[in-house]
Coordinates of N, CA and C in Angstrom, one line a residue:
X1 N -20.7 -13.4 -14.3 CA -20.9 -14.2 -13.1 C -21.4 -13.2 -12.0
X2 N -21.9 -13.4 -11.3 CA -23.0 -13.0 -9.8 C -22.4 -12.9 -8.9
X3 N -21.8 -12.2 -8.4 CA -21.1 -12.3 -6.9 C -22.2 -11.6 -5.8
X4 N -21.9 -12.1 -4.6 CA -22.3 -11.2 -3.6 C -21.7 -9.9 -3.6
X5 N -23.0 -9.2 -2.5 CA -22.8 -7.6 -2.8 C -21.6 -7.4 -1.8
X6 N -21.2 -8.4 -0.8 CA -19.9 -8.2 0.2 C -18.9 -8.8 0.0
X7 N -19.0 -9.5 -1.4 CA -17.7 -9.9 -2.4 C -16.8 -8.9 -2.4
X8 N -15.2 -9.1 -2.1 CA -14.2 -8.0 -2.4 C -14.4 -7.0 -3.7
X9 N -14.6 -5.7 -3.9 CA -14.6 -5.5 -5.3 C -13.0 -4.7 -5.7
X10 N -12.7 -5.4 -6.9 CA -11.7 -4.9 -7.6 C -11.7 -4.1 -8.9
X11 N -11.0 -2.9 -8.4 CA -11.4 -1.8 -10.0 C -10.2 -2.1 -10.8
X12 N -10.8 -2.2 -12.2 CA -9.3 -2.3 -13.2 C -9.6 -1.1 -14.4
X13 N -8.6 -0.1 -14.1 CA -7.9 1.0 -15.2 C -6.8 0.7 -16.1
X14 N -7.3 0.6 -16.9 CA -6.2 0.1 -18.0 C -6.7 0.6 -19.3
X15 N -6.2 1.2 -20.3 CA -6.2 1.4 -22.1 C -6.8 0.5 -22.8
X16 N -6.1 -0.8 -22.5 CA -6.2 -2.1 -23.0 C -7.8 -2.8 -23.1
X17 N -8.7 -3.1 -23.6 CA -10.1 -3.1 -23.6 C -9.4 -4.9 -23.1
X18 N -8.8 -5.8 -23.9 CA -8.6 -7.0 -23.5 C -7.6 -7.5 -22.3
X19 N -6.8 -6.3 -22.0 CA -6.1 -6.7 -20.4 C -7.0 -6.3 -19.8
X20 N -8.3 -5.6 -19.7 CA -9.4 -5.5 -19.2 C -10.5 -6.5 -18.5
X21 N -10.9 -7.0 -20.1 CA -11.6 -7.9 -20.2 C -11.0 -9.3 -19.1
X22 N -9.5 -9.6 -19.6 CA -8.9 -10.3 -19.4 C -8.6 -10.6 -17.8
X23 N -8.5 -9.9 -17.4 CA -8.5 -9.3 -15.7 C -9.6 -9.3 -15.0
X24 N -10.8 -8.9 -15.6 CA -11.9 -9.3 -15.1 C -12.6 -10.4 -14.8
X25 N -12.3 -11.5 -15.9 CA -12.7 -13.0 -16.6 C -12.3 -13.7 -14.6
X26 N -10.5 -13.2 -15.0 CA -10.2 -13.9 -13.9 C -10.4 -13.9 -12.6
X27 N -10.5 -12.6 -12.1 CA -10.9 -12.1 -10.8 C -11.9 -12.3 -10.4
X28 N -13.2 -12.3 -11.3 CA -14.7 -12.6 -11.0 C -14.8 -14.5 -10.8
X29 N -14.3 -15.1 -11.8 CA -13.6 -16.6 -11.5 C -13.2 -16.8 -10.4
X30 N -12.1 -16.0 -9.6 CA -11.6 -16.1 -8.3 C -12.8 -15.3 -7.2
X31 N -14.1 -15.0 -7.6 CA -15.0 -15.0 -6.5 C -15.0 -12.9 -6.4
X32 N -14.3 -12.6 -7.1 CA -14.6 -10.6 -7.2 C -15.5 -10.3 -7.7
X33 N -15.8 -9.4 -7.3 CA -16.0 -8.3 -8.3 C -15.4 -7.1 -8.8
X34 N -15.9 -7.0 -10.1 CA -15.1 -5.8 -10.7 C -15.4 -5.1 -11.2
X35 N -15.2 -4.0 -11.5 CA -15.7 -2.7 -12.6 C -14.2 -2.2 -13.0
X36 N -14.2 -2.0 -14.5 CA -13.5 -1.6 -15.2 C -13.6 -0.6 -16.1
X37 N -12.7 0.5 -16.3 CA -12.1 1.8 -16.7 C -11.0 1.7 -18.1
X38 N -11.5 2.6 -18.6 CA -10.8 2.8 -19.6 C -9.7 4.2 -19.5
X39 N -10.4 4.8 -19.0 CA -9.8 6.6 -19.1 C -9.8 7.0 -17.5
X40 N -8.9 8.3 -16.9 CA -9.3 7.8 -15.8 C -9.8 8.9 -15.3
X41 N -10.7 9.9 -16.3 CA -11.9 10.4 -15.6 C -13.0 9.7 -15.5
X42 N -13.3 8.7 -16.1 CA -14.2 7.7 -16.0 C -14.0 6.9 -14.2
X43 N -12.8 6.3 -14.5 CA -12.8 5.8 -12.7 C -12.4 6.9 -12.0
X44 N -12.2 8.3 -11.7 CA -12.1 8.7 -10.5 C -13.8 9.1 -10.7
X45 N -14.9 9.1 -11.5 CA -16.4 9.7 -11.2 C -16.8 9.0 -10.5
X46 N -16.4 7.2 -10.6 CA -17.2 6.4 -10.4 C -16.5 6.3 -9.1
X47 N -15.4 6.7 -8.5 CA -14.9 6.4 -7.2 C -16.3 7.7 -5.9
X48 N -16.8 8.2 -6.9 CA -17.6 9.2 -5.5 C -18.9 8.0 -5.5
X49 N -19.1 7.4 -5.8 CA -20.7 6.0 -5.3 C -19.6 4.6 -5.5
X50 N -18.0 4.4 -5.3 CA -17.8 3.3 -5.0 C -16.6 3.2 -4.3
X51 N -16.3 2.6 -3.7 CA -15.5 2.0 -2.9 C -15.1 0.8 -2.8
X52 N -13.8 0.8 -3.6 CA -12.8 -0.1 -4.0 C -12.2 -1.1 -3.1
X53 N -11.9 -2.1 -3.0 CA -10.7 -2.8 -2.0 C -9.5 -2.9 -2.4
X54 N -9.6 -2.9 -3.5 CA -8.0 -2.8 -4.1 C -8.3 -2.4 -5.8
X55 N -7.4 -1.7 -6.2 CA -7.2 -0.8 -7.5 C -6.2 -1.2 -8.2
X56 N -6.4 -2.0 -9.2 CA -5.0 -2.2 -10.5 C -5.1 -0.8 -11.4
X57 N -4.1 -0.1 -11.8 CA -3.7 0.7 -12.2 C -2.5 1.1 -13.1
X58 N -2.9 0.8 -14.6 CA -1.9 0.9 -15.5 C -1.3 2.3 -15.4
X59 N -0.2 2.7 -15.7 CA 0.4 3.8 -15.8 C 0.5 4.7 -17.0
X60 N 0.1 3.7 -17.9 CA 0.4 4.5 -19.3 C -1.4 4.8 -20.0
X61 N -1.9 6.2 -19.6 CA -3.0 6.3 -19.4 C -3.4 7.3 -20.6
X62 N -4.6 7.3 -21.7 CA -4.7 8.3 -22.6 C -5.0 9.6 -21.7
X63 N -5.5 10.0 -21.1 CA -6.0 11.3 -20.4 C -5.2 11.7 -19.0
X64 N -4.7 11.1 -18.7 CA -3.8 11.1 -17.0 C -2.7 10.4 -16.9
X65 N -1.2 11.0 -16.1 CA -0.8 10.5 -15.9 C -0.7 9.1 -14.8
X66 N -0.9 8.3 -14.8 CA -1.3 6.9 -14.3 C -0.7 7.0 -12.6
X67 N 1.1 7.4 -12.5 CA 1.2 7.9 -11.5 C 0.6 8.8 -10.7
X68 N -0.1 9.9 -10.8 CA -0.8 10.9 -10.7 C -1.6 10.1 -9.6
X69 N -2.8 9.6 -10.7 CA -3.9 8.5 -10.5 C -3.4 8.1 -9.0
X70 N -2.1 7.5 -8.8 CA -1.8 5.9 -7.9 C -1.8 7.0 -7.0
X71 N -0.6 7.9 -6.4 CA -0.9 9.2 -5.6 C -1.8 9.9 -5.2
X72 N -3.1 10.2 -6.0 CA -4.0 10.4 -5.2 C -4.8 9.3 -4.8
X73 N -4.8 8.3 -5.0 CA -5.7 6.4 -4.5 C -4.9 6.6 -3.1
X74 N -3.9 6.4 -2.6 CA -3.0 6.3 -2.0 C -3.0 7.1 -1.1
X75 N -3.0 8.2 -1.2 CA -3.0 9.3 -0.3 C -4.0 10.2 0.5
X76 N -4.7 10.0 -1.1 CA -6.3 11.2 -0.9 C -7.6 9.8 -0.3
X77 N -7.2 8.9 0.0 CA -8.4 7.8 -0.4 C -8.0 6.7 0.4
X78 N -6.6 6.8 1.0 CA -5.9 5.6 2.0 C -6.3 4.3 0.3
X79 N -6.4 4.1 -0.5 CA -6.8 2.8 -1.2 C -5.4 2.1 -1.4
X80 N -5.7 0.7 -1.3 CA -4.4 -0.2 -1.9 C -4.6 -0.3 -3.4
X81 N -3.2 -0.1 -3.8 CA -2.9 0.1 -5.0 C -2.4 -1.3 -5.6
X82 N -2.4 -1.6 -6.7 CA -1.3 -2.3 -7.4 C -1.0 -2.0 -8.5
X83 N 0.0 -1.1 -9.3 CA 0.0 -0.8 -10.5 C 0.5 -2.3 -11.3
X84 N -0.1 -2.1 -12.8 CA 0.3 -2.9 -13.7 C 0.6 -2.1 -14.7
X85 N 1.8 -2.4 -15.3 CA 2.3 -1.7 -16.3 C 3.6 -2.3 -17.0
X86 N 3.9 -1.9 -18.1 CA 4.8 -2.2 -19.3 C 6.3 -1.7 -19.2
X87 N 6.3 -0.9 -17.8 CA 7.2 -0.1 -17.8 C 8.2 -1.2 -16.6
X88 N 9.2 -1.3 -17.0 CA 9.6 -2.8 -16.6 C 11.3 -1.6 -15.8
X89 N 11.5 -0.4 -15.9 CA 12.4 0.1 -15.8 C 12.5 0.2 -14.0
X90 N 13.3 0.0 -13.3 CA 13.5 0.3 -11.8 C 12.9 1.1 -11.7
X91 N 13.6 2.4 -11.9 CA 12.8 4.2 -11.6 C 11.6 4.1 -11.6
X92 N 10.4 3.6 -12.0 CA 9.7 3.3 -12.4 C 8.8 2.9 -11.5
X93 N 9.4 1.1 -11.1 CA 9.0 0.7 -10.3 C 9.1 1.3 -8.7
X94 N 10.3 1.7 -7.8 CA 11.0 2.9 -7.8 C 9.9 4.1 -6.8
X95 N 9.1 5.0 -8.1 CA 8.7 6.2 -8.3 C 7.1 5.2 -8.3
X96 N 6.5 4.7 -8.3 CA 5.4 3.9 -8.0 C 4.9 3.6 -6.7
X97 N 6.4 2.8 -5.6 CA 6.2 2.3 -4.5 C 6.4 3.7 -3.7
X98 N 7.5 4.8 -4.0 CA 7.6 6.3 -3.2 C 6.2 7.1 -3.2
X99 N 5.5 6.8 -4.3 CA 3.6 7.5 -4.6 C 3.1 6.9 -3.7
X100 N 2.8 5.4 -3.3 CA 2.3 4.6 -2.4 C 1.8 3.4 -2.7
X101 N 2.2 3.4 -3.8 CA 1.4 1.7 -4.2 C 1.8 0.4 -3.5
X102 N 1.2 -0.3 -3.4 CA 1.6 -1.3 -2.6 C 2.2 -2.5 -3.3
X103 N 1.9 -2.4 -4.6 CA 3.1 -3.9 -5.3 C 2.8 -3.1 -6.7
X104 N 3.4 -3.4 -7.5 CA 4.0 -2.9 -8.8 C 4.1 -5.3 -9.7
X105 N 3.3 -5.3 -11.0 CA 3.4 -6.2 -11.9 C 3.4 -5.3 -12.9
X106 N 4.6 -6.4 -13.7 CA 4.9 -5.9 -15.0 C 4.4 -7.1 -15.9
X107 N 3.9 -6.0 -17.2 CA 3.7 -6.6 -18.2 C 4.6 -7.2 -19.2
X108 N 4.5 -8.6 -19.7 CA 2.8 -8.9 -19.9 C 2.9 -9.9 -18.3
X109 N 1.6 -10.4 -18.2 CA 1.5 -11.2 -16.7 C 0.8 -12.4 -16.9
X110 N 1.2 -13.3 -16.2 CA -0.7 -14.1 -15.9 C -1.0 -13.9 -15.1
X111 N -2.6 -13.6 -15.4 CA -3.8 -13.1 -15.1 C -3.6 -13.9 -13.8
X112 N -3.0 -15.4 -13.4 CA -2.9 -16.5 -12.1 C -2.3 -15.7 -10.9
X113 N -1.3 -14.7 -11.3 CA -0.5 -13.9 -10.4 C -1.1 -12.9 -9.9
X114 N -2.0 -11.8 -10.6 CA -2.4 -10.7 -10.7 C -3.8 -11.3 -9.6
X115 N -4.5 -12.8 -9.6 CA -5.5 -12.5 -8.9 C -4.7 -13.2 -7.8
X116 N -3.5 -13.7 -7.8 CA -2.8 -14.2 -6.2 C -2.1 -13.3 -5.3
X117 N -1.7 -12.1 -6.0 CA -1.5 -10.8 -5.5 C -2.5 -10.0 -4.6
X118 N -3.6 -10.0 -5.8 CA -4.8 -9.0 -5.1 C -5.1 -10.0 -3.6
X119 N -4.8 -11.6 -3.9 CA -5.6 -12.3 -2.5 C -4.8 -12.1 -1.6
X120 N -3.9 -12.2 -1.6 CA -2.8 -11.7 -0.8 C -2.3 -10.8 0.1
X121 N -3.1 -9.6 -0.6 CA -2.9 -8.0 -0.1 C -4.2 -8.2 0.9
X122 N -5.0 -8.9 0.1 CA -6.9 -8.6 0.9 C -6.5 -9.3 2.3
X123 N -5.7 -10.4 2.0 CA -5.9 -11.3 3.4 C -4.9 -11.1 4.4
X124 N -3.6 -10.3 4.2 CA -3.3 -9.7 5.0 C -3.3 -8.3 5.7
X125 N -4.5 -7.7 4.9 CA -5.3 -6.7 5.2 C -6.8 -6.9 5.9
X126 N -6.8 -7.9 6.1 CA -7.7 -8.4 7.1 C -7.8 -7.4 8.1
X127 N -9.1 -7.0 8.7 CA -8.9 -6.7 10.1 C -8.6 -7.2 11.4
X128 N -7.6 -6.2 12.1 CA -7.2 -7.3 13.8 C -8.1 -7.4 14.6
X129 N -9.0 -7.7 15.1 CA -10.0 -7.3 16.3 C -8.7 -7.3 17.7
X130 N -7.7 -7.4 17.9 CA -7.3 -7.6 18.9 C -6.8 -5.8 19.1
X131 N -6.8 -5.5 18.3 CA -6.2 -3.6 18.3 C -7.5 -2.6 17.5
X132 N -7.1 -1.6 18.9 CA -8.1 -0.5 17.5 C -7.4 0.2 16.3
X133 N -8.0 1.1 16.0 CA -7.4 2.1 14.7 C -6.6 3.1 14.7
X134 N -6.8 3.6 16.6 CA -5.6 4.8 16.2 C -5.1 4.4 17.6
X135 N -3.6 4.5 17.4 CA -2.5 4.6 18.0 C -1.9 5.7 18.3
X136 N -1.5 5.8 19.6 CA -0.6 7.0 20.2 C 0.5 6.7 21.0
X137 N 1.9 7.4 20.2 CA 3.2 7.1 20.6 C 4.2 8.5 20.8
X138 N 4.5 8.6 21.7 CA 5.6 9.9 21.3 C 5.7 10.9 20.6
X139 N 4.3 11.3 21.1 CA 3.9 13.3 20.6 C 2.8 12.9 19.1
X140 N 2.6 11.1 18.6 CA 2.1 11.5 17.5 C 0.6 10.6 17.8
X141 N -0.2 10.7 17.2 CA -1.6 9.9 16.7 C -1.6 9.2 15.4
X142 N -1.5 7.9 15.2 CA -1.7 7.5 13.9 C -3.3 6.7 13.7
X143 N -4.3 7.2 12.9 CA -5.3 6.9 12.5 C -5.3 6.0 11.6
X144 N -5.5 4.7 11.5 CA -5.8 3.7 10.8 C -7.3 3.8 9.7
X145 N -8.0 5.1 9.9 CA -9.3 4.9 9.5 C -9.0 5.8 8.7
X146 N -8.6 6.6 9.1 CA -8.8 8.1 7.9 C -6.6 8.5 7.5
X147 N -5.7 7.3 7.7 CA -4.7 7.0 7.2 C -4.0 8.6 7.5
X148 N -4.0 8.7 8.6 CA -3.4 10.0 9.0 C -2.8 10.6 10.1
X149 N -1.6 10.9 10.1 CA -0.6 11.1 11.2 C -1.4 12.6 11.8
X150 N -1.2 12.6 13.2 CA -1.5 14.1 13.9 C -0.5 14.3 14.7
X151 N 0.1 15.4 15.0 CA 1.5 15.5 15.9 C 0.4 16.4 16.9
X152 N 1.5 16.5 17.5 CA 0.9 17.7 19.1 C 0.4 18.4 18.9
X153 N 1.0 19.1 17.9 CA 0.4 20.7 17.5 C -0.8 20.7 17.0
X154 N -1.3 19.5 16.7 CA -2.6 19.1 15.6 C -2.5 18.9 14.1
X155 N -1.2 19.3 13.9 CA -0.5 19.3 12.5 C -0.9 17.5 11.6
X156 N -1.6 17.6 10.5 CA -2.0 16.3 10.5 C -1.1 16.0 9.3
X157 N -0.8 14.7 9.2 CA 0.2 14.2 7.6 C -0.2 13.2 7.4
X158 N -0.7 13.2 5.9 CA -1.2 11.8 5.5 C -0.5 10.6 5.2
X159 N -1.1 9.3 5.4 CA 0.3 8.2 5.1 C -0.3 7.3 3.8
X160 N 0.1 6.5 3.1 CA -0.1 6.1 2.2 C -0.9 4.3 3.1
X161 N -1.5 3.8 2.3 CA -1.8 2.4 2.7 C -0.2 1.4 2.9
X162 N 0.1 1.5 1.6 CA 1.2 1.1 2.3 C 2.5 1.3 3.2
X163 N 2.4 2.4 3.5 CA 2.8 3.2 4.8 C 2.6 2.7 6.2
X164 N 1.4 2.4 5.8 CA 0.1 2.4 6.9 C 0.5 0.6 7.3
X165 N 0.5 0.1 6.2 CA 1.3 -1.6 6.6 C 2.1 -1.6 7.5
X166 N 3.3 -1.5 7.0 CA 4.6 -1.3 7.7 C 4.5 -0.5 9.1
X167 N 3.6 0.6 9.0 CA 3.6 1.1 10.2 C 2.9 0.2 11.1
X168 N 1.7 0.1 11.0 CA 0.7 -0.7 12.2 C 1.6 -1.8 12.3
X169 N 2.9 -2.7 11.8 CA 3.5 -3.8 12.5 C 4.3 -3.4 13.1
X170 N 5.0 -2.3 12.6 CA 5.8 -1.2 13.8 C 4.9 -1.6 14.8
X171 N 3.9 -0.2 15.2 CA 3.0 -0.7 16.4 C 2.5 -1.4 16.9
X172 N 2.7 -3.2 16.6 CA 2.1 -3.6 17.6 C 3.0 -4.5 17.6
X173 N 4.4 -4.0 17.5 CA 5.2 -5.3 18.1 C 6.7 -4.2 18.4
X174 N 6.0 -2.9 19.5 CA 7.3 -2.4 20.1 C 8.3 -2.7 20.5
X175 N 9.6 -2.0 20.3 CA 10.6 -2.6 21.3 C 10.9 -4.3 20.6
X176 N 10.5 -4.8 19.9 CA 11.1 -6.1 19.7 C 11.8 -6.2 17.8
X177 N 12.9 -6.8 18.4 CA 13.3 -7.0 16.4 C 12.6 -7.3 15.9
X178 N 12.1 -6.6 14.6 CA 11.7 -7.1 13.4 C 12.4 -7.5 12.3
X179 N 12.6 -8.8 11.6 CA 13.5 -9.4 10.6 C 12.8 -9.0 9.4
X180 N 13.9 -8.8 8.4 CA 13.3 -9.2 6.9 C 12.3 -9.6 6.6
X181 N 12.8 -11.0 7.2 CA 12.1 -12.1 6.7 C 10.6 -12.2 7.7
X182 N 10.6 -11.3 8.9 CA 9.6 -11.7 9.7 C 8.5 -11.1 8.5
X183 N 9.0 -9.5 8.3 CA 8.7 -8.5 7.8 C 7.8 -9.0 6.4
X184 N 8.6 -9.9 5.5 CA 8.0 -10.5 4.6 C 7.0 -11.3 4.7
X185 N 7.2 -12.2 5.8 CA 6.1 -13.2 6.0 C 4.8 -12.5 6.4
X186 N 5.1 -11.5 7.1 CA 3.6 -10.7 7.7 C 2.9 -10.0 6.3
X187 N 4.2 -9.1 5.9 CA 3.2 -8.3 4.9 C 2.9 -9.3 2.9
X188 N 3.5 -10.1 3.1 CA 3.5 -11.0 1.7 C 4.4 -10.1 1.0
X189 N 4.5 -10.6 -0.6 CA 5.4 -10.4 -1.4 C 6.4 -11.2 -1.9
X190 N 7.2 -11.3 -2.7 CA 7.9 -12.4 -3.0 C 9.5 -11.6 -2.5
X191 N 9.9 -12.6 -1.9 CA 11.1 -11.9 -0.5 C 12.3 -11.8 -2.4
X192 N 13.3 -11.2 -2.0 CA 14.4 -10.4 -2.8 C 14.7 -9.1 -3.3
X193 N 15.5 -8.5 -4.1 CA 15.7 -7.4 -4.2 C 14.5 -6.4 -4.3
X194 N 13.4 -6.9 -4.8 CA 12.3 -5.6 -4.9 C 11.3 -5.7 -3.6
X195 N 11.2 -6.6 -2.8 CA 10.8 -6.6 -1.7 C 11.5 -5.6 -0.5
X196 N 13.0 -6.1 -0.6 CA 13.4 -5.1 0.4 C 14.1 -3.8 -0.1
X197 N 13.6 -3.5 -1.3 CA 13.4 -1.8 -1.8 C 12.3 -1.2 -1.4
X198 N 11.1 -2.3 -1.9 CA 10.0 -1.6 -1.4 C 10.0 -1.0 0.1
X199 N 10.8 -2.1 0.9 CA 10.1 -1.3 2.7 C 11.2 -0.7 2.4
X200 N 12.7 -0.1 1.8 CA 13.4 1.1 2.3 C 12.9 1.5 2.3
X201 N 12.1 1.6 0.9 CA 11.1 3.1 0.5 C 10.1 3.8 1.7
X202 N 9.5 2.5 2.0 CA 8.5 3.0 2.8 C 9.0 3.6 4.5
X203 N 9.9 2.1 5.0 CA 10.5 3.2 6.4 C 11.4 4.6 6.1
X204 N 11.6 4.8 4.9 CA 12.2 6.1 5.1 C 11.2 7.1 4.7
X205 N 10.3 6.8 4.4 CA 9.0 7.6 4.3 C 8.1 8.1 5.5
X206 N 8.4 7.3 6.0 CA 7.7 7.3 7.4 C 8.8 8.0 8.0
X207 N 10.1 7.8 8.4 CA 11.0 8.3 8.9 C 11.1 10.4 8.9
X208 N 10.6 10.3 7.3 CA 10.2 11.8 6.9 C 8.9 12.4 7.1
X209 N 8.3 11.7 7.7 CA 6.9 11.8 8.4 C 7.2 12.1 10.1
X210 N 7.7 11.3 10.2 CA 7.9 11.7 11.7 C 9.1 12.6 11.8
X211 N 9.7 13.4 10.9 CA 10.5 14.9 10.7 C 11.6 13.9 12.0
X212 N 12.3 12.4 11.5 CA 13.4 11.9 12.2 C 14.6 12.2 11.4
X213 N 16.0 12.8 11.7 CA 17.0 12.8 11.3 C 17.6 11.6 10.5
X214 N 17.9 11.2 9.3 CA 17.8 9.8 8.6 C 19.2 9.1 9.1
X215 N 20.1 9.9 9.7 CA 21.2 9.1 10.2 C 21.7 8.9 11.5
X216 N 20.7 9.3 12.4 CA 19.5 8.9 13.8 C 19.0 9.0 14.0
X217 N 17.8 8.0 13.3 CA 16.5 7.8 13.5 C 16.5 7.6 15.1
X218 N 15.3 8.5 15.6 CA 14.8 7.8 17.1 C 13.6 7.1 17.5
X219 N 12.7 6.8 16.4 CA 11.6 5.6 16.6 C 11.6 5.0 15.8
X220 N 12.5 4.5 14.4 CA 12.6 4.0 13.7 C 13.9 3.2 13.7
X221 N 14.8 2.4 14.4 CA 15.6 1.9 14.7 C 16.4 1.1 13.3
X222 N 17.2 1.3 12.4 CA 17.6 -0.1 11.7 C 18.9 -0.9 12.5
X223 N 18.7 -2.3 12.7 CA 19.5 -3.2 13.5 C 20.4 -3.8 11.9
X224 N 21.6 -3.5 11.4 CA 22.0 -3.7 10.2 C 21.8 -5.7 10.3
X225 N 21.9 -6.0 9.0 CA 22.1 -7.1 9.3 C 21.0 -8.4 10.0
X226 N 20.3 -7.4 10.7 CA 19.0 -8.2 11.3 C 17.9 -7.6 11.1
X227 N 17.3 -6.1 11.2 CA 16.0 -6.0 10.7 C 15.5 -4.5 11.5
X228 N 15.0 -4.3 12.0 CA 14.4 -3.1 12.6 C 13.8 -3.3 13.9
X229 N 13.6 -2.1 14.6 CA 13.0 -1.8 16.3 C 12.3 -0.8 16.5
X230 N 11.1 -0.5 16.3 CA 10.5 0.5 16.8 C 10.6 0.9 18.2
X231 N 11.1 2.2 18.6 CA 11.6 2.3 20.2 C 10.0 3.0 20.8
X232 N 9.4 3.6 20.1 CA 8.5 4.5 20.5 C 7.4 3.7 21.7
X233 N 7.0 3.9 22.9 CA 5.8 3.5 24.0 C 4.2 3.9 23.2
X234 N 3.6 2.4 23.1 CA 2.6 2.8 22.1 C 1.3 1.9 23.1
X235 N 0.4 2.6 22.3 CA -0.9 2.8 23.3 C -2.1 2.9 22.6
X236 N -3.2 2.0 22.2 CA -4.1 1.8 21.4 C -5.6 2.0 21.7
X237 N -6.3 2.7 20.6 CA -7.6 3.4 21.2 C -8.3 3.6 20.0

């Protein structure tokens, strides 16, 4: 199938030649595009002439460790992740979302999920026209383009995409509760126990980003019981 050249494109890494196949059938059906990997010096070559919108990413990789892979997408590349994998263990899932991935499916799946996920992540990753990309709060710079914290000193620290979620609704809803459930509705996901693992993971990541004491936090607020407060004065440019 033919897509446009400003069709989302989605890369799939996986062993599997038929979860491959099978993943692509679908996603190009749901209006993608896609290029697919087997090994993952094959897709990190092809990542220097492309640029992904979102990356499925099995874990259990002949030549690399898969986590490896999701950590540097993540970090080195700002890319959204979604690993798919066999590995159904917490730790797992866990040690996935702490690298930076943005959702974790376990195998086996339908293919119906895996392309309602990717739409999901794309359309709440939308751009805001109402805000720019980098923010400045309380000694720090957060870059939305190049996914990178700067403190005073000029000292820069990279954030993960999904980092980078949770943060930008930090910033642009100062000073006011954020709920769970707000939290869920904004960023998607299916709300219960692995949803609200995933943002511990992530506000306490950030938390260790901004070098905050974890048992008082001061721009990271948790309200128990109701949800979170970013206290920090924020200012967009």
């Amino acid at each position: 199938m033919t897509h446009s050249a400003d069709a989302p494109l989605v890369t799939i890494l996986d062993d599997e030649p038929a979860i491959r196949t099978m993943l692509a059938n679908a996603l190009e059906e749901a209006g993608y595009r896609t290029m697919t990997f087997g090994r993952a010096v094959e897709f990190e070559a092809a990542l220097s002439v492309a640029s992904p919108d979102i990356c499925l990413v099995d874990l259990s990789l002949p030549d690399k460790d898969g986590l490896t892979v999701v950590h540097q997408l993540a970090l080195e590349r700002g890319a959204r992740v979604i690993i798919i994998s066999g590995r159904a263990e917490v730790r797992d899932r866990v040690t996935g979302l702490e690298l930076g991935a943005d959702d974790y499916i376990i195998k086996p799946f339908d293919p119906s999920e895996v392309v309602a996920r990717v739409r999901a992540h794309l359309r709440r990753n939308a751009p805001v026209e109402t805000k720019g990309n980098r923010a400045s709060f309380d000694g720090w710079v957060a870059d939305f383009d190049r996914y990178m914290l700067c403190d005073n000193a000029g000292e820069e620290i990279p954030f993960s995409h999904a980092e980078g979620e949770v943060l930008r609704l930090f910033l642009e809803r100062p000073k006011r509760l954020i709920s769970r459930h707000a939290m869920q509705e904004t960023l998607g996901g299916a709300a219960g126990e692995s949803f609200d693992r995933a943002m511990d993971v992530r506000i306490s990541r950030l938390r260790t980003k901004f070098r905050e004491d974890p048992k008082n936090p001061k721009l990271i607020k948790t309200i128990y019981g109701a949800g979170y407060i970013f206290l920090g004065d924020v200012s967009w440019n």
